[in-house]
């Protein structure tokens, strides 16, 4: 606490990232548990509304969702698995997607015109997807054309991107990938051209190219949409194999090499398993790397008594720890918290959505326009047509 010249007290002066004042900074602490639902009747109301809707509603729950919501999901999974699950239920007129915006868009693209996809909270976006706007990507493509390399560049976008970015890839001979099949998608892309523009997660692109495909770090450059020409020279673009978009996941991107060193010091014999959205230096220090589904399956089949530090979203890590009490499962880092946007889908929003459907009102429908859908589906179909190979699912 500091004292002003007149003797009055002011708020404490705190340096960024050092110390906190719990009296003035509510919510800074991350004790590892979400607060209970504000209304104790919400669970009963959700059950009642879901029962009243019956087969008319199909609820999808992403692995990173809160437990209070995931308990009502008809199926759980990662973003692409859930979109395919929605498409596999063509008779359900309402698809309630408990995830984030780009996931609901993908479900709308893959479902039929008689189905409506609903996102309980429209503010549930994705910081990574938001790092690549269509105007920025089109400007980047123009920069590649000016450098004389657009004709030999194939755009590849991660599933975690907006529908218009997927459509951009569809229009320009590109493809969508997941964290499970990124290597297969990149192999396909390099059969079509000499370079890849990888959107929007630089870490997944770099880790796949370097650790799975044998490229060097020097083969990769980072395109920064906030700098003229992406901050790259014509010579750099000409020499690069992988042109990585300057984007990242706000959760996975915060894990550090020090996080790995720290957990190894704290937990004897720990196995470190991380998502490929993590930084390259984290991935190279980990024991295992793979998609969300891969992490889940690995822990399911792990030997009892083994210890695991997991580098992915905290809701999932806590759920895995509860499900596998015969193993010691901990979060990789001591300070990273939940995915803020994923956690916007809470029980009040879920109940509000279902009760409106019971009353005949559709709230927060997600509609991708016909032209965007056509080109985005083309990029998704190219992914689905990729040759099957053993993947880390």
GROMACS .gro file of N, CA and C in nm, residues 34 60-71 73 75-79 82 97-100 102-103 125-126 128 158 160 179 249-253 255 273-278 290-296 310-320 331 337-346:
model
  219
   34UNK      N    1  -1.393  -2.442  -1.071
   34UNK     CA    2  -1.492  -2.342  -1.109
   34UNK      C    3  -1.598  -2.332  -1.000
   60UNK      N    4  -2.401  -3.146  -2.835
   60UNK     CA    5  -2.260  -3.177  -2.854
   60UNK      C    6  -2.178  -3.107  -2.746
   61UNK      N    7  -2.085  -3.179  -2.685
   61UNK     CA    8  -2.002  -3.121  -2.581
   61UNK      C    9  -1.854  -3.137  -2.610
   62UNK      N   10  -1.784  -3.026  -2.628
   62UNK     CA   11  -1.640  -3.033  -2.652
   62UNK      C   12  -1.568  -3.073  -2.524
   63UNK      N   13  -1.454  -3.142  -2.541
   63UNK     CA   14  -1.378  -3.192  -2.426
   63UNK      C   15  -1.339  -3.083  -2.327
   64UNK      N   16  -1.327  -2.958  -2.374
   64UNK     CA   17  -1.281  -2.851  -2.285
   64UNK      C   18  -1.396  -2.784  -2.209
   65UNK      N   19  -1.516  -2.838  -2.224
   65UNK     CA   20  -1.631  -2.777  -2.158
   65UNK      C   21  -1.632  -2.804  -2.007
   66UNK      N   22  -1.706  -2.719  -1.938
   66UNK     CA   23  -1.727  -2.737  -1.794
   66UNK      C   24  -1.800  -2.869  -1.767
   67UNK      N   25  -1.775  -2.929  -1.654
   67UNK     CA   26  -1.846  -3.052  -1.616
   67UNK      C   27  -1.996  -3.028  -1.603
   68UNK      N   28  -2.033  -2.910  -1.555
   68UNK     CA   29  -2.175  -2.881  -1.534
   68UNK      C   30  -2.253  -2.882  -1.665
   69UNK      N   31  -2.183  -2.860  -1.778
   69UNK     CA   32  -2.246  -2.863  -1.910
   69UNK      C   33  -2.225  -2.997  -1.977
   70UNK      N   34  -2.105  -3.051  -1.966
   70UNK     CA   35  -2.071  -3.175  -2.036
   70UNK      C   36  -2.159  -3.291  -1.993
   71UNK      N   37  -2.214  -3.284  -1.873
   71UNK     CA   38  -2.301  -3.392  -1.826
   71UNK      C   39  -2.428  -3.407  -1.909
   73UNK      N   40  -2.432  -3.359  -2.245
   73UNK     CA   41  -2.395  -3.384  -2.385
   73UNK      C   42  -2.435  -3.526  -2.426
   75UNK      N   43  -2.301  -3.655  -2.704
   75UNK     CA   44  -2.170  -3.704  -2.745
   75UNK      C   45  -2.066  -3.600  -2.704
   76UNK      N   46  -1.944  -3.647  -2.679
   76UNK     CA   47  -1.833  -3.557  -2.649
   76UNK      C   48  -1.721  -3.584  -2.749
   77UNK      N   49  -1.634  -3.488  -2.766
   77UNK     CA   50  -1.523  -3.508  -2.858
   77UNK      C   51  -1.452  -3.378  -2.888
   78UNK      N   52  -1.359  -3.384  -2.986
   78UNK     CA   53  -1.294  -3.262  -3.032
   78UNK      C   54  -1.383  -3.198  -3.138
   79UNK      N   55  -1.337  -3.086  -3.194
   79UNK     CA   56  -1.426  -3.006  -3.278
   79UNK      C   57  -1.471  -3.080  -3.404
   82UNK      N   58  -1.710  -3.381  -3.336
   82UNK     CA   59  -1.845  -3.337  -3.301
   82UNK      C   60  -1.922  -3.289  -3.424
   97UNK      N   61  -2.455  -2.685  -2.983
   97UNK     CA   62  -2.310  -2.708  -2.980
   97UNK      C   63  -2.250  -2.637  -2.859
   98UNK      N   64  -2.209  -2.714  -2.762
   98UNK     CA   65  -2.143  -2.658  -2.644
   98UNK      C   66  -1.992  -2.656  -2.673
   99UNK      N   67  -1.950  -2.549  -2.737
   99UNK     CA   68  -1.812  -2.532  -2.779
   99UNK      C   69  -1.791  -2.386  -2.810
  100UNK      N   70  -1.720  -2.357  -2.919
  100UNK     CA   71  -1.698  -2.218  -2.957
  100UNK      C   72  -1.744  -2.196  -3.101
  102UNK      N   73  -1.631  -2.122  -3.413
  102UNK     CA   74  -1.587  -2.188  -3.536
  102UNK      C   75  -1.635  -2.333  -3.541
  103UNK      N   76  -1.652  -2.396  -3.424
  103UNK     CA   77  -1.700  -2.533  -3.420
  103UNK      C   78  -1.846  -2.540  -3.465
  125UNK      N   79  -1.614  -1.731  -2.855
  125UNK     CA   80  -1.531  -1.734  -2.974
  125UNK      C   81  -1.404  -1.814  -2.950
  126UNK      N   82  -1.304  -1.789  -3.031
  126UNK     CA   83  -1.175  -1.857  -3.016
  126UNK      C   84  -1.068  -1.755  -3.049
  128UNK      N   85  -0.758  -1.795  -3.110
  128UNK     CA   86  -0.674  -1.837  -3.222
  128UNK      C   87  -0.743  -1.809  -3.355
  158UNK      N   88  -0.599  -2.493  -4.022
  158UNK     CA   89  -0.636  -2.577  -3.908
  158UNK      C   90  -0.787  -2.570  -3.890
  160UNK      N   91  -0.940  -2.514  -3.641
  160UNK     CA   92  -0.968  -2.404  -3.550
  160UNK      C   93  -0.956  -2.270  -3.623
  179UNK      N   94  -0.553  -3.157  -3.571
  179UNK     CA   95  -0.425  -3.184  -3.506
  179UNK      C   96  -0.384  -3.330  -3.525
  249UNK      N   97  -0.280  -2.061  -2.983
  249UNK     CA   98  -0.385  -2.084  -2.884
  249UNK      C   99  -0.345  -2.015  -2.754
  250UNK      N  100  -0.437  -1.939  -2.697
  250UNK     CA  101  -0.405  -1.863  -2.577
  250UNK      C  102  -0.381  -1.953  -2.456
  251UNK      N  103  -0.433  -2.076  -2.459
  251UNK     CA  104  -0.408  -2.171  -2.350
  251UNK      C  105  -0.278  -2.247  -2.375
  252UNK      N  106  -0.271  -2.318  -2.487
  252UNK     CA  107  -0.153  -2.400  -2.514
  252UNK      C  108  -0.028  -2.316  -2.534
  253UNK      N  109  -0.043  -2.196  -2.587
  253UNK     CA  110   0.071  -2.111  -2.613
  253UNK      C  111   0.138  -2.059  -2.488
  255UNK      N  112   0.213  -2.248  -2.214
  255UNK     CA  113   0.303  -2.345  -2.153
  255UNK      C  114   0.446  -2.313  -2.197
  273UNK      N  115   0.293  -3.516  -2.139
  273UNK     CA  116   0.220  -3.531  -2.265
  273UNK      C  117   0.152  -3.398  -2.297
  274UNK      N  118   0.172  -3.350  -2.420
  274UNK     CA  119   0.123  -3.217  -2.456
  274UNK      C  120   0.055  -3.218  -2.592
  275UNK      N  121  -0.023  -3.115  -2.614
  275UNK     CA  122  -0.092  -3.095  -2.741
  275UNK      C  123   0.004  -3.028  -2.839
  276UNK      N  124  -0.005  -3.059  -2.970
  276UNK     CA  125   0.087  -2.997  -3.067
  276UNK      C  126   0.063  -2.849  -3.091
  277UNK      N  127  -0.038  -2.789  -3.028
  277UNK     CA  128  -0.053  -2.643  -3.032
  277UNK      C  129   0.045  -2.574  -2.938
  278UNK      N  130   0.117  -2.652  -2.857
  278UNK     CA  131   0.215  -2.594  -2.766
  278UNK      C  132   0.337  -2.546  -2.844
  290UNK      N  133   0.038  -3.514  -2.895
  290UNK     CA  134  -0.073  -3.560  -2.976
  290UNK      C  135  -0.200  -3.481  -2.951
  291UNK      N  136  -0.299  -3.510  -3.032
  291UNK     CA  137  -0.428  -3.440  -3.026
  291UNK      C  138  -0.499  -3.466  -2.894
  292UNK      N  139  -0.608  -3.397  -2.874
  292UNK     CA  140  -0.688  -3.416  -2.753
  292UNK      C  141  -0.733  -3.562  -2.740
  293UNK      N  142  -0.782  -3.620  -2.850
  293UNK     CA  143  -0.825  -3.760  -2.846
  293UNK      C  144  -0.707  -3.852  -2.814
  294UNK      N  145  -0.589  -3.821  -2.867
  294UNK     CA  146  -0.470  -3.900  -2.839
  294UNK      C  147  -0.434  -3.893  -2.691
  295UNK      N  148  -0.441  -3.775  -2.634
  295UNK     CA  149  -0.411  -3.759  -2.491
  295UNK      C  150  -0.508  -3.841  -2.407
  296UNK      N  151  -0.636  -3.834  -2.440
  296UNK     CA  152  -0.737  -3.908  -2.364
  296UNK      C  153  -0.711  -4.058  -2.372
  310UNK      N  154  -0.005  -3.307  -1.794
  310UNK     CA  155  -0.078  -3.291  -1.920
  310UNK      C  156  -0.081  -3.144  -1.960
  311UNK      N  157  -0.033  -3.117  -2.081
  311UNK     CA  158  -0.031  -2.980  -2.133
  311UNK      C  159  -0.146  -2.955  -2.228
  312UNK      N  160  -0.264  -2.937  -2.171
  312UNK     CA  161  -0.381  -2.899  -2.249
  312UNK      C  162  -0.479  -2.829  -2.156
  313UNK      N  163  -0.600  -2.805  -2.200
  313UNK     CA  164  -0.696  -2.723  -2.126
  313UNK      C  165  -0.732  -2.787  -1.991
  314UNK      N  166  -0.748  -2.701  -1.890
  314UNK     CA  167  -0.760  -2.747  -1.752
  314UNK      C  168  -0.888  -2.826  -1.724
  315UNK      N  169  -1.001  -2.790  -1.785
  315UNK     CA  170  -1.124  -2.867  -1.762
  315UNK      C  171  -1.102  -3.014  -1.796
  316UNK      N  172  -1.039  -3.041  -1.909
  316UNK     CA  173  -1.015  -3.178  -1.951
  316UNK      C  174  -0.918  -3.248  -1.857
  317UNK      N  175  -0.812  -3.179  -1.818
  317UNK     CA  176  -0.713  -3.242  -1.730
  317UNK      C  177  -0.777  -3.280  -1.597
  318UNK      N  178  -0.858  -3.192  -1.542
  318UNK     CA  179  -0.926  -3.223  -1.416
  318UNK      C  180  -1.022  -3.341  -1.433
  319UNK      N  181  -1.091  -3.346  -1.547
  319UNK     CA  182  -1.185  -3.456  -1.572
  319UNK      C  183  -1.110  -3.589  -1.582
  320UNK      N  184  -0.997  -3.588  -1.651
  320UNK     CA  185  -0.917  -3.709  -1.664
  320UNK      C  186  -0.865  -3.755  -1.528
  331UNK      N  187  -0.185  -3.105  -1.393
  331UNK     CA  188  -0.176  -3.002  -1.496
  331UNK      C  189  -0.030  -2.966  -1.514
  337UNK      N  190  -0.489  -2.108  -1.661
  337UNK     CA  191  -0.624  -2.143  -1.619
  337UNK      C  192  -0.707  -2.199  -1.734
  338UNK      N  193  -0.837  -2.193  -1.718
  338UNK     CA  194  -0.930  -2.247  -1.817
  338UNK      C  195  -0.932  -2.163  -1.944
  339UNK      N  196  -0.980  -2.224  -2.054
  339UNK     CA  197  -1.004  -2.149  -2.176
  339UNK      C  198  -1.121  -2.055  -2.150
  340UNK      N  199  -1.093  -1.925  -2.152
  340UNK     CA  200  -1.193  -1.827  -2.112
  340UNK      C  201  -1.316  -1.828  -2.202
  341UNK      N  202  -1.295  -1.843  -2.334
  341UNK     CA  203  -1.409  -1.837  -2.424
  341UNK      C  204  -1.491  -1.966  -2.420
  342UNK      N  205  -1.424  -2.081  -2.408
  342UNK     CA  206  -1.496  -2.207  -2.396
  342UNK      C  207  -1.586  -2.207  -2.273
  343UNK      N  208  -1.538  -2.145  -2.165
  343UNK     CA  209  -1.613  -2.144  -2.040
  343UNK      C  210  -1.730  -2.048  -2.040
  344UNK      N  211  -1.747  -1.974  -2.150
  344UNK     CA  212  -1.867  -1.890  -2.160
  344UNK      C  213  -1.994  -1.976  -2.174
  345UNK      N  214  -1.977  -2.097  -2.225
  345UNK     CA  215  -2.093  -2.187  -2.232
  345UNK      C  216  -2.112  -2.247  -2.095
  346UNK      N  217  -2.192  -2.181  -2.013
  346UNK     CA  218  -2.216  -2.226  -1.877
  346UNK      C  219  -2.358  -2.279  -1.864
   0.00000   0.00000   0.00000
